[in-house]
Amino acid sequence: MSFGDINRVNTNLQALSSQYSLNKINSRLADNQLKLSTGLRINRAEDDAAGFSIASKLSGRIAGLEQASRNVGDAKSMLDVAESGINSIMDIMVEMKSKATQGANGTLGATERGYIKDQIESLGAEIDSIVDSTTFQGTDLLKGTTDVSATFGDNTSGVGEQVANNDPNEGIQLTFQVGEGSGDTYTASMLDMSVDNLFESLNGTDLELTNSDASTFNSFLNEIDDAINRVANNTNQIGIQQNSLSIRQENLSQAVTSNSAARSRIQDADFAKVQSESVKLQIMQQTATSALAQANTSPQAVLGFLG
């Protein structure tokens, strides 16, 4: 743009040009100050439309991954509760094995075996009590369920859902949302730990020894061994699932870090670069202001023609 002839005072082209330049510098300086105050290179879509879109998508993915990591933590807490209940049941099973071994000994009389029989049946009732009390946010963890479908956590956590089973021997299935995609789920399974299921070959709805003779206790030892194996297998299964969830949680943590780094490279401001540019713009602002002031006084020279 031409600065024009200073002999013409009606339109001061020098001042208009200086003002235009000063306005551009002030706008760029304001943008830099916004970047320094927010720490972001892209604060709105007009700064970088493509970059803003990509960064927004990454932000959504990061939020999903972070929630999935919390879901995995909740799932591990659920398995910890189940493991605690199973360990208590195992302790009772060991005591039952000791009592049954004692009852199988021929040195005892019918009265003493009757006492042992009552103790074993009482221990069976304790197992069912543990099964009933081992829950996570209202969901049974050690008891086969055929008519319940319950979601863990609040409506936003999506920790897991108990899947109904028609056959308690197949165990309890719980599905967890462990990723930010609809297909990122993990299913954990546990056996039904109720007395009816642990001692499935016995008659009746409760743990009952039909007689209190030595042969009855001797036969019951096989039942105890089978039940202990079931409890041990369940403990092993939970350990495997806990390890799988720990690996998944570590992967989620790494995914959050890598996606956050990608978003940072796109959206975050380079403070050193922005500050250096701000210093340059401040100098240019002072220069443009001085040029505008000089341009505003230049037309006064025409007064010399009137002297």
Short mmCIF file of C-alpha atoms in Angstrom, two decimals:
data_model
loop_
_atom_site.label_atom_id
_atom_site.label_comp_id
_atom_site.label_asym_id
_atom_site.label_seq_id
_atom_site.Cartn_x
_atom_site.Cartn_y
_atom_site.Cartn_z
CA MET A 1 0.00 0.00 0.00
CA SER A 2 1.36 3.39 -0.98
CA PHE A 3 1.95 5.92 1.75
CA GLY A 4 0.63 8.61 -0.59
CA ASP A 5 1.54 12.24 -0.86
CA ILE A 6 1.82 14.17 2.42
CA ASN A 7 0.75 17.29 0.53
CA ARG A 8 -2.81 15.86 0.59
CA VAL A 9 -4.39 16.13 4.02
CA ASN A 10 -7.97 15.01 3.40
CA THR A 11 -6.93 11.34 3.43
CA ASN A 12 -3.88 10.46 5.52
CA LEU A 13 -2.74 7.25 3.83
CA GLN A 14 0.34 7.02 6.03
CA ALA A 15 -1.78 6.97 9.17
CA LEU A 16 -4.23 4.43 7.70
CA SER A 17 -1.37 2.11 6.72
CA SER A 18 0.26 2.43 10.13
CA GLN A 19 -3.07 1.82 11.87
CA TYR A 20 -3.71 -1.28 9.75
CA SER A 21 -0.30 -2.68 10.63
CA LEU A 22 -0.77 -1.89 14.34
CA ASN A 23 -4.15 -3.64 14.40
CA LYS A 24 -2.65 -6.80 12.88
CA ILE A 25 0.17 -6.78 15.41
CA ASN A 26 -2.27 -6.26 18.30
CA SER A 27 -4.43 -9.17 17.08
CA ARG A 28 -1.43 -11.51 16.85
CA LEU A 29 -0.20 -10.37 20.26
CA ALA A 30 -3.64 -11.06 21.78
CA ASP A 31 -3.63 -14.54 20.27
CA ASN A 32 -0.21 -15.20 21.77
CA GLN A 33 -1.33 -13.99 25.18
CA LEU A 34 -4.32 -16.37 24.98
CA LYS A 35 -2.00 -19.25 24.11
CA LEU A 36 0.23 -18.42 27.07
CA SER A 37 -2.71 -18.18 29.45
CA THR A 38 -4.37 -21.45 28.35
CA GLY A 39 -1.25 -23.40 27.38
CA LEU A 40 -2.97 -24.37 24.13
CA ARG A 41 -1.89 -23.65 20.57
CA ILE A 42 -5.43 -24.38 19.35
CA ASN A 43 -8.12 -22.66 21.42
CA ARG A 44 -10.88 -22.60 18.82
CA ALA A 45 -11.59 -24.20 15.48
CA GLU A 46 -10.42 -21.19 13.45
CA ASP A 47 -6.89 -21.56 14.89
CA ASP A 48 -6.48 -24.93 13.13
CA ALA A 49 -9.69 -26.60 11.96
CA ALA A 50 -8.15 -30.00 11.22
CA GLY A 51 -6.02 -29.99 14.36
CA PHE A 52 -8.99 -28.96 16.51
CA SER A 53 -11.07 -31.85 15.13
CA ILE A 54 -8.31 -34.42 15.70
CA ALA A 55 -7.60 -33.13 19.22
CA SER A 56 -11.30 -33.31 20.10
CA LYS A 57 -11.48 -36.94 18.98
CA LEU A 58 -8.37 -37.77 20.97
CA SER A 59 -9.87 -36.10 24.05
CA GLY A 60 -12.95 -38.31 23.73
CA ARG A 61 -10.82 -41.42 23.39
CA ILE A 62 -8.67 -40.48 26.37
CA ALA A 63 -11.77 -39.97 28.52
CA GLY A 64 -13.04 -43.42 27.51
CA LEU A 65 -9.68 -45.07 28.23
CA GLU A 66 -9.42 -43.42 31.63
CA GLN A 67 -12.91 -44.60 32.57
CA ALA A 68 -12.12 -48.08 31.29
CA SER A 69 -9.06 -48.14 33.54
CA ARG A 70 -11.28 -47.26 36.50
CA ASN A 71 -13.69 -50.01 35.42
CA VAL A 72 -10.84 -52.52 35.48
CA GLY A 73 -9.93 -51.35 38.97
CA ASP A 74 -13.52 -51.91 40.09
CA ALA A 75 -13.51 -55.35 38.47
CA LYS A 76 -10.35 -56.29 40.34
CA SER A 77 -11.97 -55.09 43.56
CA MET A 78 -14.92 -57.36 42.82
CA LEU A 79 -12.62 -60.33 42.31
CA ASP A 80 -10.81 -59.46 45.54
CA VAL A 81 -14.12 -59.68 47.39
CA ALA A 82 -14.88 -63.02 45.75
CA GLU A 83 -11.40 -64.32 46.55
CA SER A 84 -11.79 -63.37 50.20
CA GLY A 85 -15.05 -65.34 50.40
CA ILE A 86 -13.52 -68.36 48.64
CA ASN A 87 -10.53 -68.35 50.99
CA SER A 88 -12.90 -68.43 53.96
CA ILE A 89 -14.76 -71.34 52.38
CA MET A 90 -11.47 -73.17 51.81
CA ASP A 91 -10.61 -72.79 55.50
CA ILE A 92 -13.94 -74.36 56.40
CA MET A 93 -13.43 -77.16 53.89
CA VAL A 94 -10.06 -77.98 55.47
CA GLU A 95 -11.70 -78.12 58.88
CA MET A 96 -14.46 -80.35 57.48
CA LYS A 97 -11.81 -82.68 56.06
CA SER A 98 -10.20 -82.90 59.48
CA LYS A 99 -13.53 -83.66 61.15
CA ALA A 100 -14.46 -86.28 58.53
CA THR A 101 -11.08 -87.98 58.92
CA GLN A 102 -11.61 -88.04 62.66
CA GLY A 103 -15.10 -89.51 62.26
CA ALA A 104 -13.83 -92.27 59.98
CA ASN A 105 -11.59 -93.60 62.75
CA GLY A 106 -12.85 -96.82 64.32
CA THR A 107 -11.83 -95.76 67.83
CA LEU A 108 -14.85 -93.46 68.17
CA GLY A 109 -18.28 -94.45 69.31
CA ALA A 110 -21.63 -93.54 67.77
CA THR A 111 -22.16 -90.68 70.23
CA GLU A 112 -18.83 -89.04 69.38
CA ARG A 113 -19.45 -89.46 65.67
CA GLY A 114 -22.86 -87.87 66.17
CA TYR A 115 -21.15 -84.80 67.59
CA ILE A 116 -18.75 -84.69 64.63
CA LYS A 117 -21.68 -85.10 62.22
CA ASP A 118 -23.40 -82.09 63.79
CA GLN A 119 -20.19 -80.05 63.55
CA ILE A 120 -19.76 -80.87 59.85
CA GLU A 121 -23.35 -79.94 59.06
CA SER A 122 -22.89 -76.70 61.01
CA LEU A 123 -19.79 -75.92 58.96
CA GLY A 124 -21.84 -76.50 55.81
CA ALA A 125 -24.32 -73.89 57.02
CA GLU A 126 -21.41 -71.49 57.53
CA ILE A 127 -20.35 -72.01 53.91
CA ASP A 128 -23.81 -71.03 52.68
CA SER A 129 -23.72 -68.02 54.99
CA ILE A 130 -20.43 -66.89 53.43
CA VAL A 131 -21.86 -67.44 49.94
CA ASP A 132 -24.89 -65.30 50.79
CA SER A 133 -22.78 -62.48 52.23
CA THR A 134 -20.16 -62.38 49.46
CA THR A 135 -21.65 -59.67 47.28
CA PHE A 136 -20.42 -56.64 45.36
CA GLN A 137 -22.84 -53.73 45.15
CA GLY A 138 -25.79 -56.05 45.57
CA THR A 139 -24.64 -58.76 43.15
CA ASP A 140 -24.00 -62.31 44.40
CA LEU A 141 -20.49 -63.42 43.48
CA LEU A 142 -20.42 -67.02 44.69
CA LYS A 143 -23.99 -68.11 44.14
CA GLY A 144 -25.54 -69.27 40.87
CA THR A 145 -28.26 -66.87 39.75
CA THR A 146 -31.00 -67.63 37.24
CA ASP A 147 -33.19 -64.54 37.47
CA VAL A 148 -30.90 -61.59 38.19
CA SER A 149 -29.15 -59.20 35.83
CA ALA A 150 -27.44 -56.48 37.84
CA THR A 151 -25.02 -53.77 36.80
CA PHE A 152 -22.14 -52.87 39.07
CA GLY A 153 -21.48 -49.26 39.98
CA ASP A 154 -23.43 -46.17 38.99
CA ASN A 155 -24.82 -45.50 35.54
CA THR A 156 -21.53 -44.03 34.31
CA SER A 157 -19.00 -46.55 35.56
CA GLY A 158 -20.24 -49.60 33.63
CA VAL A 159 -18.16 -51.93 35.77
CA GLY A 160 -19.86 -55.15 34.90
CA GLU A 161 -23.05 -57.12 34.49
CA GLN A 162 -24.02 -60.47 35.95
CA VAL A 163 -25.29 -62.86 33.32
CA ALA A 164 -28.01 -65.26 34.37
CA ASN A 165 -27.24 -68.97 34.09
CA ASN A 166 -29.75 -71.77 33.94
CA ASP A 167 -27.21 -74.25 35.28
CA PRO A 168 -25.40 -73.13 38.46
CA ASN A 169 -22.70 -75.73 37.79
CA GLU A 170 -21.61 -73.64 34.83
CA GLY A 171 -20.76 -70.87 37.28
CA ILE A 172 -21.36 -67.15 37.42
CA GLN A 173 -20.45 -65.01 34.40
CA LEU A 174 -19.70 -61.29 34.80
CA THR A 175 -18.90 -59.03 31.85
CA PHE A 176 -16.85 -55.85 32.26
CA GLN A 177 -16.32 -52.86 29.97
CA VAL A 178 -12.53 -52.68 29.84
CA GLY A 179 -11.98 -50.41 26.83
CA GLU A 180 -13.35 -47.37 25.05
CA GLY A 181 -14.89 -49.41 22.23
CA SER A 182 -18.17 -51.32 22.27
CA GLY A 183 -16.36 -54.62 21.77
CA ASP A 184 -13.77 -54.05 24.50
CA THR A 185 -15.27 -56.34 27.13
CA TYR A 186 -13.90 -59.00 29.46
CA THR A 187 -15.87 -61.87 30.97
CA ALA A 188 -14.94 -63.30 34.35
CA SER A 189 -16.38 -66.58 35.59
CA MET A 190 -16.61 -68.25 39.00
CA LEU A 191 -18.11 -71.52 40.20
CA ASP A 192 -21.16 -71.65 42.41
CA MET A 193 -19.76 -72.13 45.93
CA SER A 194 -23.02 -73.08 47.65
CA VAL A 195 -23.08 -76.34 49.60
CA ASP A 196 -25.60 -77.82 47.16
CA ASN A 197 -23.16 -77.33 44.31
CA LEU A 198 -19.96 -78.26 46.14
CA PHE A 199 -21.49 -81.52 47.36
CA GLU A 200 -23.72 -82.14 44.36
CA SER A 201 -23.77 -85.96 44.73
CA LEU A 202 -25.29 -85.84 48.23
CA ASN A 203 -29.01 -86.18 48.66
CA GLY A 204 -31.10 -83.40 50.12
CA THR A 205 -30.92 -79.63 49.92
CA ASP A 206 -28.35 -79.27 52.72
CA LEU A 207 -25.13 -80.95 53.69
CA GLU A 208 -26.41 -83.97 55.63
CA LEU A 209 -24.71 -87.19 56.61
CA THR A 210 -27.34 -89.93 56.63
CA ASN A 211 -25.54 -91.94 59.31
CA SER A 212 -22.85 -91.41 61.88
CA ASP A 213 -20.92 -94.64 61.41
CA ALA A 214 -17.28 -94.92 60.31
CA SER A 215 -18.12 -96.05 56.76
CA THR A 216 -20.30 -92.98 56.22
CA PHE A 217 -17.46 -90.66 57.21
CA ASN A 218 -15.03 -92.67 55.09
CA SER A 219 -17.23 -92.25 52.02
CA PHE A 220 -17.69 -88.58 52.82
CA LEU A 221 -13.94 -88.05 52.56
CA ASN A 222 -14.24 -88.44 48.79
CA GLU A 223 -16.96 -85.78 48.75
CA ILE A 224 -14.73 -83.46 50.76
CA ASP A 225 -11.78 -84.00 48.41
CA ASP A 226 -13.94 -83.26 45.35
CA ALA A 227 -15.31 -80.13 47.00
CA ILE A 228 -11.82 -78.92 47.96
CA ASN A 229 -10.70 -79.43 44.37
CA ARG A 230 -13.61 -77.30 43.16
CA VAL A 231 -12.76 -74.52 45.59
CA ALA A 232 -9.06 -74.70 44.62
CA ASN A 233 -9.95 -74.56 40.92
CA ASN A 234 -12.13 -71.52 41.56
CA THR A 235 -9.28 -69.80 43.39
CA ASN A 236 -6.95 -70.56 40.50
CA GLN A 237 -9.48 -69.19 38.00
CA ILE A 238 -9.84 -65.96 39.94
CA GLY A 239 -6.06 -65.57 40.10
CA ILE A 240 -5.81 -65.95 36.33
CA GLN A 241 -8.57 -63.38 35.81
CA GLN A 242 -6.97 -60.93 38.24
CA ASN A 243 -3.69 -61.21 36.34
CA SER A 244 -5.46 -60.66 33.01
CA LEU A 245 -7.17 -57.55 34.35
CA SER A 246 -3.84 -56.24 35.71
CA ILE A 247 -2.30 -56.61 32.25
CA ARG A 248 -5.32 -54.88 30.70
CA GLN A 249 -5.03 -52.02 33.20
CA GLU A 250 -1.35 -51.55 32.34
CA ASN A 251 -2.17 -51.50 28.62
CA LEU A 252 -4.89 -48.91 29.25
CA SER A 253 -2.44 -46.75 31.17
CA GLN A 254 0.01 -46.88 28.28
CA ALA A 255 -2.77 -46.09 25.80
CA VAL A 256 -3.82 -43.04 27.83
CA THR A 257 -0.21 -41.83 27.88
CA SER A 258 0.34 -42.28 24.13
CA ASN A 259 -2.96 -40.65 23.17
CA SER A 260 -2.32 -37.76 25.56
CA ALA A 261 1.09 -37.26 23.96
CA ALA A 262 -0.49 -37.23 20.48
CA ARG A 263 -3.06 -34.67 21.57
CA SER A 264 -0.35 -32.56 23.21
CA ARG A 265 1.71 -32.44 20.03
CA ILE A 266 -1.32 -31.19 18.12
CA GLN A 267 -3.01 -28.86 20.59
CA ASP A 268 -0.55 -27.70 23.24
CA ALA A 269 1.45 -24.51 22.82
CA ASP A 270 5.24 -24.38 22.61
CA PHE A 271 5.85 -21.80 25.36
CA ALA A 272 9.39 -20.94 24.27
CA LYS A 273 8.28 -20.27 20.70
CA VAL A 274 5.16 -18.33 21.71
CA GLN A 275 7.07 -16.21 24.23
CA SER A 276 9.80 -15.41 21.70
CA GLU A 277 7.19 -14.36 19.16
CA SER A 278 5.44 -12.24 21.80
CA VAL A 279 8.66 -10.32 22.49
CA LYS A 280 9.05 -9.68 18.76
CA LEU A 281 5.45 -8.53 18.46
CA GLN A 282 5.81 -6.19 21.44
CA ILE A 283 8.76 -4.51 19.72
CA MET A 284 6.80 -4.29 16.47
CA GLN A 285 3.82 -2.87 18.40
CA GLN A 286 5.97 -0.07 19.79
CA THR A 287 7.42 0.61 16.33
CA ALA A 288 3.98 0.66 14.71
CA THR A 289 2.64 2.96 17.42
CA SER A 290 5.55 5.34 16.84
CA ALA A 291 4.98 5.20 13.06
CA LEU A 292 1.28 5.96 13.55
CA ALA A 293 2.07 8.95 15.73
CA GLN A 294 4.53 10.26 13.14
CA ALA A 295 2.02 9.70 10.33
CA ASN A 296 -0.62 11.68 12.23
CA THR A 297 1.72 14.68 12.54
CA SER A 298 3.06 14.60 8.95
CA PRO A 299 0.14 16.56 7.37
CA GLN A 300 1.00 19.54 9.61
CA ALA A 301 3.90 20.24 7.24
CA VAL A 302 1.40 21.59 4.73
CA LEU A 303 0.83 24.56 7.05
CA GLY A 304 4.13 25.93 5.74
CA PHE A 305 2.43 26.68 2.42
CA LEU A 306 0.05 29.03 4.19
CA GLY A 307 2.64 31.12 6.04
#
